[in-house]
mmCIF file of C-alpha atoms and ligand atoms in Angstrom:
data_model
loop_
_atom_site.group_PDB
_atom_site.id
_atom_site.type_symbol
_atom_site.label_atom_id
_atom_site.label_comp_id
_atom_site.label_asym_id
_atom_site.label_seq_id
_atom_site.Cartn_x
_atom_site.Cartn_y
_atom_site.Cartn_z
ATOM 1 C CA MET A 24 -67.502 80.305 -152.922
ATOM 2 C CA LYS A 25 -64.288 79.220 -153.820
ATOM 3 C CA ILE A 26 -61.940 81.818 -153.775
ATOM 4 C CA GLU A 27 -59.401 82.954 -156.268
ATOM 5 C CA VAL A 28 -57.474 85.853 -155.663
ATOM 6 C CA CYS A 29 -55.467 86.630 -158.962
ATOM 7 C CA SER A 30 -52.260 89.179 -159.564
ATOM 8 C CA ASP A 31 -54.204 92.220 -161.581
ATOM 9 C CA TYR A 32 -57.087 92.453 -163.906
ATOM 10 C CA GLU A 33 -55.518 90.783 -165.974
ATOM 11 C CA ALA A 34 -54.922 87.394 -164.779
ATOM 12 C CA MET A 35 -58.379 87.790 -163.361
ATOM 13 C CA SER A 36 -59.763 88.404 -167.018
ATOM 14 C CA LYS A 37 -57.996 85.080 -168.223
ATOM 15 C CA LYS A 38 -58.921 82.613 -165.121
ATOM 16 C CA ALA A 39 -62.673 83.412 -165.846
ATOM 17 C CA CYS A 40 -62.219 83.303 -169.557
ATOM 18 C CA GLY A 41 -60.511 80.181 -169.077
ATOM 19 C CA ILE A 42 -62.641 78.476 -166.541
ATOM 20 C CA THR A 43 -65.786 79.630 -169.679
ATOM 21 C CA SER A 44 -64.024 77.590 -171.940
ATOM 22 C CA ASP A 45 -63.027 74.884 -169.970
ATOM 23 C CA LEU A 46 -66.182 74.005 -169.365
ATOM 24 C CA ILE A 47 -68.205 75.113 -173.311
ATOM 25 C CA LYS A 48 -65.357 72.476 -173.535
ATOM 26 C CA LYS A 49 -67.364 70.179 -172.080
ATOM 27 C CA ASN A 50 -70.288 71.120 -172.730
ATOM 28 C CA LYS A 51 -70.614 71.783 -176.224
ATOM 29 C CA LYS A 52 -73.947 72.905 -175.705
ATOM 30 C CA ALA A 53 -73.462 75.460 -173.026
ATOM 31 C CA PHE A 54 -77.307 77.744 -172.170
ATOM 32 C CA ILE A 55 -74.331 80.720 -170.635
ATOM 33 C CA SER A 56 -74.975 84.250 -170.018
ATOM 34 C CA PHE A 57 -71.788 86.638 -169.869
ATOM 35 C CA PRO A 58 -72.680 90.711 -167.590
ATOM 36 C CA CYS A 59 -71.381 94.328 -168.729
ATOM 37 C CA GLY A 60 -69.501 96.531 -166.988
ATOM 38 C CA ASP A 61 -65.607 97.274 -166.567
ATOM 39 C CA THR A 62 -65.226 94.665 -165.084
ATOM 40 C CA PRO A 63 -66.071 91.940 -167.401
ATOM 41 C CA ALA A 64 -64.407 93.832 -170.895
ATOM 42 C CA LEU A 65 -61.626 91.927 -171.576
ATOM 43 C CA PHE A 66 -62.730 88.878 -170.273
ATOM 44 C CA MET A 67 -65.274 88.976 -173.379
ATOM 45 C CA ASP A 68 -62.411 90.074 -175.345
ATOM 46 C CA LEU A 69 -59.948 87.178 -174.607
ATOM 47 C CA PHE A 70 -63.580 84.791 -175.505
ATOM 48 C CA SER A 71 -64.279 86.076 -178.617
ATOM 49 C CA GLU A 72 -60.145 85.162 -179.182
ATOM 50 C CA GLU A 73 -60.672 82.146 -177.969
ATOM 51 C CA VAL A 74 -63.784 81.558 -180.305
ATOM 52 C CA ASN A 75 -61.871 83.328 -183.541
ATOM 53 C CA ASP A 76 -59.047 80.590 -182.799
ATOM 54 C CA LYS A 77 -61.097 77.177 -182.711
ATOM 55 C CA LYS A 78 -60.067 76.654 -179.469
ATOM 56 C CA THR A 79 -64.013 76.850 -178.552
ATOM 57 C CA ASP A 80 -66.337 76.363 -180.376
ATOM 58 C CA ILE A 81 -69.728 77.789 -179.561
ATOM 59 C CA SER A 82 -71.621 76.601 -183.007
ATOM 60 C CA GLU A 83 -74.195 74.449 -180.480
ATOM 61 C CA ALA A 84 -74.575 77.213 -177.668
ATOM 62 C CA ALA A 85 -76.779 79.341 -176.427
ATOM 63 C CA PHE A 86 -76.289 83.259 -174.834
ATOM 64 C CA ILE A 87 -78.637 85.478 -173.389
ATOM 65 C CA SER A 88 -78.521 88.933 -171.775
ATOM 66 C CA LEU A 89 -78.249 89.025 -167.983
ATOM 67 C CA ASP A 90 -79.781 92.723 -168.032
ATOM 68 C CA GLU A 91 -80.334 95.752 -169.433
ATOM 69 C CA TRP A 92 -81.331 99.299 -168.643
ATOM 70 C CA VAL A 93 -84.406 99.820 -169.409
ATOM 71 C CA GLY A 94 -84.735 102.844 -172.638
ATOM 72 C CA LEU A 95 -81.453 101.609 -174.356
ATOM 73 C CA GLY A 96 -80.949 99.537 -176.489
ATOM 74 C CA GLU A 97 -77.922 98.791 -179.164
ATOM 75 C CA LYS A 98 -76.923 101.876 -180.636
ATOM 76 C CA ASP A 99 -76.777 103.643 -177.293
ATOM 77 C CA GLU A 100 -73.349 104.039 -175.745
ATOM 78 C CA GLY A 101 -72.957 102.626 -171.842
ATOM 79 C CA SER A 102 -75.572 100.398 -172.895
ATOM 80 C CA CYS A 103 -75.313 96.829 -171.878
ATOM 81 C CA ALA A 104 -75.916 95.313 -176.088
ATOM 82 C CA HIS A 105 -73.972 97.605 -177.016
ATOM 83 C CA PHE A 106 -70.789 96.542 -174.610
ATOM 84 C CA LEU A 107 -71.920 92.892 -175.485
ATOM 85 C CA ASN A 108 -71.162 93.657 -179.381
ATOM 86 C CA ALA A 109 -67.894 96.264 -178.487
ATOM 87 C CA HIS A 110 -66.796 93.385 -177.073
ATOM 88 C CA LEU A 111 -68.338 89.745 -178.218
ATOM 89 C CA PHE A 112 -70.629 90.397 -180.966
ATOM 90 C CA GLY A 113 -69.145 92.475 -183.039
ATOM 91 C CA LYS A 114 -65.747 90.504 -182.815
ATOM 92 C CA LEU A 115 -67.108 86.436 -182.795
ATOM 93 C CA LYS A 116 -66.106 85.682 -186.559
ATOM 94 C CA TYR A 117 -68.388 82.948 -184.996
ATOM 95 C CA ASN A 118 -71.884 83.047 -183.966
ATOM 96 C CA PHE A 119 -73.770 80.681 -180.688
ATOM 97 C CA ALA A 120 -76.944 78.472 -181.988
ATOM 98 C CA ASN A 121 -78.991 80.563 -180.846
ATOM 99 C CA LYS A 122 -78.931 84.134 -178.035
ATOM 100 C CA PHE A 123 -81.252 86.771 -176.882
ATOM 101 C CA ILE A 124 -79.895 89.653 -176.551
ATOM 102 C CA LEU A 125 -82.123 91.807 -174.657
ATOM 103 C CA ASN A 126 -83.950 95.317 -175.980
ATOM 104 C CA GLY A 127 -84.727 98.097 -173.502
ATOM 105 C CA ALA A 128 -85.381 100.443 -175.703
ATOM 106 C CA ASN A 129 -88.651 98.059 -177.111
ATOM 107 C CA LYS A 130 -91.644 100.672 -176.411
ATOM 108 C CA ASN A 131 -93.498 97.167 -174.821
ATOM 109 C CA ILE A 132 -90.803 96.242 -172.404
ATOM 110 C CA GLU A 133 -93.859 94.279 -171.150
ATOM 111 C CA GLU A 134 -93.007 91.685 -174.156
ATOM 112 C CA GLU A 135 -89.920 92.318 -173.948
ATOM 113 C CA LEU A 136 -89.889 90.801 -170.306
ATOM 114 C CA ARG A 137 -91.060 87.544 -171.671
ATOM 115 C CA ASN A 138 -89.403 87.192 -174.969
ATOM 116 C CA HIS A 139 -86.585 87.153 -172.352
ATOM 117 C CA GLU A 140 -88.572 85.204 -170.022
ATOM 118 C CA ASP A 141 -89.386 82.827 -173.058
ATOM 119 C CA PHE A 142 -86.227 82.419 -174.056
ATOM 120 C CA PHE A 143 -84.501 81.428 -170.511
ATOM 121 C CA ASN A 144 -87.384 79.344 -170.113
ATOM 122 C CA LYS A 145 -86.273 76.869 -173.420
ATOM 123 C CA TYR A 146 -83.115 76.625 -172.320
ATOM 124 C CA ALA A 147 -83.001 76.552 -168.174
ATOM 125 C CA PRO A 148 -80.951 76.219 -166.134
ATOM 126 C CA LEU A 149 -78.183 78.187 -167.615
ATOM 127 C CA ASN A 150 -74.548 75.870 -167.888
ATOM 128 C CA LEU A 151 -73.109 79.163 -166.834
ATOM 129 C CA SER A 152 -73.370 82.380 -165.325
ATOM 130 C CA VAL A 153 -70.491 85.097 -165.182
ATOM 131 C CA LEU A 154 -71.291 88.334 -162.892
ATOM 132 C CA GLY A 155 -69.716 91.065 -161.292
ATOM 133 C CA ILE A 156 -70.564 93.185 -158.636
ATOM 134 C CA GLY A 157 -71.778 96.303 -158.319
ATOM 135 C CA LEU A 158 -71.080 99.321 -155.282
ATOM 136 C CA ASN A 159 -73.916 97.584 -153.558
ATOM 137 C CA GLY A 160 -73.985 94.324 -153.834
ATOM 138 C CA HIS A 161 -76.006 93.868 -156.941
ATOM 139 C CA ILE A 162 -76.085 91.046 -159.056
ATOM 140 C CA GLY A 163 -77.464 92.355 -162.614
ATOM 141 C CA PHE A 164 -79.845 94.527 -161.471
ATOM 142 C CA ASN A 165 -81.144 92.744 -158.367
ATOM 143 C CA GLU A 166 -80.986 95.686 -156.038
ATOM 144 C CA SER A 167 -80.853 95.360 -152.204
ATOM 145 C CA GLY A 168 -84.031 94.055 -150.973
ATOM 146 C CA VAL A 169 -84.476 92.513 -154.176
ATOM 147 C CA ASP A 170 -87.168 89.752 -154.172
ATOM 148 C CA ILE A 171 -85.065 86.214 -154.590
ATOM 149 C CA SER A 172 -88.121 84.596 -155.601
ATOM 150 C CA LEU A 173 -88.981 86.231 -158.817
ATOM 151 C CA ASN A 174 -87.250 85.369 -162.899
ATOM 152 C CA SER A 175 -87.194 87.767 -165.516
ATOM 153 C CA HIS A 176 -88.280 90.973 -164.127
ATOM 154 C CA ILE A 177 -88.265 95.338 -164.259
ATOM 155 C CA ILE A 178 -86.923 96.629 -161.112
ATOM 156 C CA ASP A 179 -86.353 100.266 -160.283
ATOM 157 C CA LEU A 180 -82.735 100.414 -160.121
ATOM 158 C CA ASP A 181 -81.130 102.510 -156.765
ATOM 159 C CA ASN A 182 -79.439 105.128 -155.165
ATOM 160 C CA VAL A 183 -75.500 103.818 -155.523
ATOM 161 C CA THR A 184 -76.493 101.959 -159.324
ATOM 162 C CA LYS A 185 -78.424 105.787 -160.457
ATOM 163 C CA LYS A 186 -74.132 107.690 -159.214
ATOM 164 C CA VAL A 187 -72.166 104.207 -160.343
ATOM 165 C CA MET A 188 -74.300 105.089 -164.225
ATOM 166 C CA VAL A 189 -72.709 108.379 -164.929
ATOM 167 C CA LYS A 190 -68.960 106.846 -165.679
ATOM 168 C CA TYR A 191 -71.093 104.345 -168.595
ATOM 169 C CA PHE A 192 -74.030 107.526 -169.823
ATOM 170 C CA GLY A 193 -72.088 111.199 -168.883
ATOM 171 C CA ASN A 194 -75.722 113.346 -168.475
ATOM 172 C CA ASN A 195 -76.653 111.354 -171.937
ATOM 173 C CA PHE A 196 -79.651 109.232 -170.205
ATOM 174 C CA LYS A 197 -80.817 108.708 -166.560
ATOM 175 C CA PRO A 198 -82.479 105.318 -166.838
ATOM 176 C CA THR A 199 -84.512 104.517 -163.780
ATOM 177 C CA ARG A 200 -85.300 101.533 -163.878
ATOM 178 C CA GLY A 201 -83.284 98.145 -165.503
ATOM 179 C CA ILE A 202 -84.514 93.802 -166.847
ATOM 180 C CA THR A 203 -83.265 91.291 -165.515
ATOM 181 C CA GLN A 204 -82.474 87.962 -164.702
ATOM 182 C CA GLY A 205 -83.979 87.599 -161.069
ATOM 183 C CA ILE A 206 -82.101 85.862 -158.363
ATOM 184 C CA ASN A 207 -83.576 82.383 -159.239
ATOM 185 C CA GLN A 208 -82.540 81.857 -162.565
ATOM 186 C CA ILE A 209 -79.288 82.942 -161.744
ATOM 187 C CA MET A 210 -79.299 80.573 -158.532
ATOM 188 C CA GLY A 211 -80.391 77.629 -160.698
ATOM 189 C CA ALA A 212 -77.200 78.089 -163.252
ATOM 190 C CA GLU A 213 -74.545 75.017 -162.342
ATOM 191 C CA THR A 214 -71.580 76.954 -162.743
ATOM 192 C CA ILE A 215 -71.381 80.825 -161.378
ATOM 193 C CA ILE A 216 -68.268 82.936 -162.008
ATOM 194 C CA VAL A 217 -68.134 86.154 -160.022
ATOM 195 C CA MET A 218 -65.700 88.532 -161.192
ATOM 196 C CA ALA A 219 -64.421 91.921 -159.024
ATOM 197 C CA SER A 220 -61.821 94.283 -159.434
ATOM 198 C CA GLY A 221 -60.340 97.778 -157.705
ATOM 199 C CA LYS A 222 -60.249 98.707 -154.437
ATOM 200 C CA HIS A 223 -63.373 100.418 -154.472
ATOM 201 C CA LYS A 224 -65.274 97.367 -154.928
ATOM 202 C CA ALA A 225 -63.068 95.688 -151.831
ATOM 203 C CA ASP A 226 -65.547 96.674 -149.085
ATOM 204 C CA VAL A 227 -68.204 95.607 -151.497
ATOM 205 C CA VAL A 228 -66.376 91.838 -151.500
ATOM 206 C CA ASN A 229 -65.567 91.953 -147.985
ATOM 207 C CA LEU A 230 -68.983 92.076 -147.422
ATOM 208 C CA VAL A 231 -70.204 89.358 -150.287
ATOM 209 C CA VAL A 232 -67.811 87.131 -149.172
ATOM 210 C CA ASN A 233 -68.391 87.557 -145.199
ATOM 211 C CA GLY A 234 -71.476 89.319 -144.558
ATOM 212 C CA LYS A 235 -74.564 87.511 -143.667
ATOM 213 C CA ALA A 236 -75.929 86.249 -147.293
ATOM 214 C CA SER A 237 -78.953 88.483 -147.366
ATOM 215 C CA ASN A 238 -80.715 90.670 -150.060
ATOM 216 C CA GLU A 239 -79.733 93.488 -149.256
ATOM 217 C CA VAL A 240 -76.283 92.127 -150.627
ATOM 218 C CA PRO A 241 -77.896 90.412 -153.171
ATOM 219 C CA ALA A 242 -74.137 88.992 -154.432
ATOM 220 C CA SER A 243 -74.083 87.569 -150.513
ATOM 221 C CA LEU A 244 -76.172 85.197 -151.105
ATOM 222 C CA LEU A 245 -74.129 83.158 -153.662
ATOM 223 C CA GLN A 246 -72.356 81.858 -150.518
ATOM 224 C CA ASN A 247 -75.069 79.483 -150.600
ATOM 225 C CA HIS A 248 -74.508 78.491 -153.803
ATOM 226 C CA LYS A 249 -72.924 75.031 -154.686
ATOM 227 C CA ASN A 250 -70.317 75.915 -157.383
ATOM 228 C CA CYS A 251 -69.002 79.320 -157.033
ATOM 229 C CA PHE A 252 -65.904 80.960 -158.067
ATOM 230 C CA LEU A 253 -64.926 83.819 -156.906
ATOM 231 C CA ILE A 254 -62.674 86.137 -158.866
ATOM 232 C CA LEU A 255 -60.881 88.392 -157.047
ATOM 233 C CA ASP A 256 -57.618 90.491 -158.416
ATOM 234 C CA LYS A 257 -55.823 91.932 -155.237
ATOM 235 C CA ASP A 258 -57.017 94.908 -154.899
ATOM 236 C CA ALA A 259 -60.755 94.021 -154.864
ATOM 237 C CA ALA A 260 -59.486 91.207 -152.336
ATOM 238 C CA SER A 261 -57.605 94.099 -150.042
ATOM 239 C CA ASN A 262 -60.564 94.529 -147.505
ATOM 240 C CA LEU A 263 -60.584 89.935 -146.976
HETATM 241 P P1 PGA B 1 -68.860 97.179 -163.216
HETATM 242 O O1 PGA B 1 -69.945 97.079 -163.007
HETATM 243 O O2 PGA B 1 -68.114 96.410 -163.780
HETATM 244 O O3 PGA B 1 -68.897 98.474 -164.575
HETATM 245 O O4 PGA B 1 -68.037 97.609 -161.624
HETATM 246 C C1 PGA B 1 -70.490 96.475 -162.264
HETATM 247 C C2 PGA B 1 -71.749 95.377 -162.116
HETATM 248 O O5 PGA B 1 -72.747 97.054 -161.400
HETATM 249 O O6 PGA B 1 -72.210 94.568 -162.257
#
């Protein structure tokens, strides 16, 4: 992992945006995936500005969702689709050549899963996977102990994720499952950018960097990826 420690959240977001834009400038047909959550919000706002200012052309690129809460759709505040609309698609003046946004509210969630995997396979491998890290070390909804051979799948959320989700939903929703790209799909990406910000992430970041690479802390598996940037702010890096 190439570790970059930035002065603060804004610098971290700018760094990740710079790498993303450079990659798309070099490969206009890039197949990319962004996460949702607090961490990537500014990164995505900055990226949207880059595109709208015509500094980065996404007209030949393709986008796929990383994950979604089962049961929630784009109208539900706190869902990944809602987040992507707020920070990316609702801002963009230009569009990707093609995109697949998971709809966790699809009553036929197995069909949604198949559509996600089919879209993924149409463009695979990812040229870029941008990720956050959960407090339990999850990436996407690949929770502790996940089967690393899986592609798109539905998974039971672990207790840490269920506690953390209160910050997105309050008491409005209580999802118990997530739909997510699998570790196999993520590890196949040519380039991976992982961001972490804030003191509350310092312990897990230390495990991800200095712990044993294992599915118990899924982000630690990125130690074995050949082109992975771990971009941190000072607080997230404070235990390294
Ligand atoms: P956060 O979530 O960015 O809201 O901390 C990270 C994650 O769970 O991937």
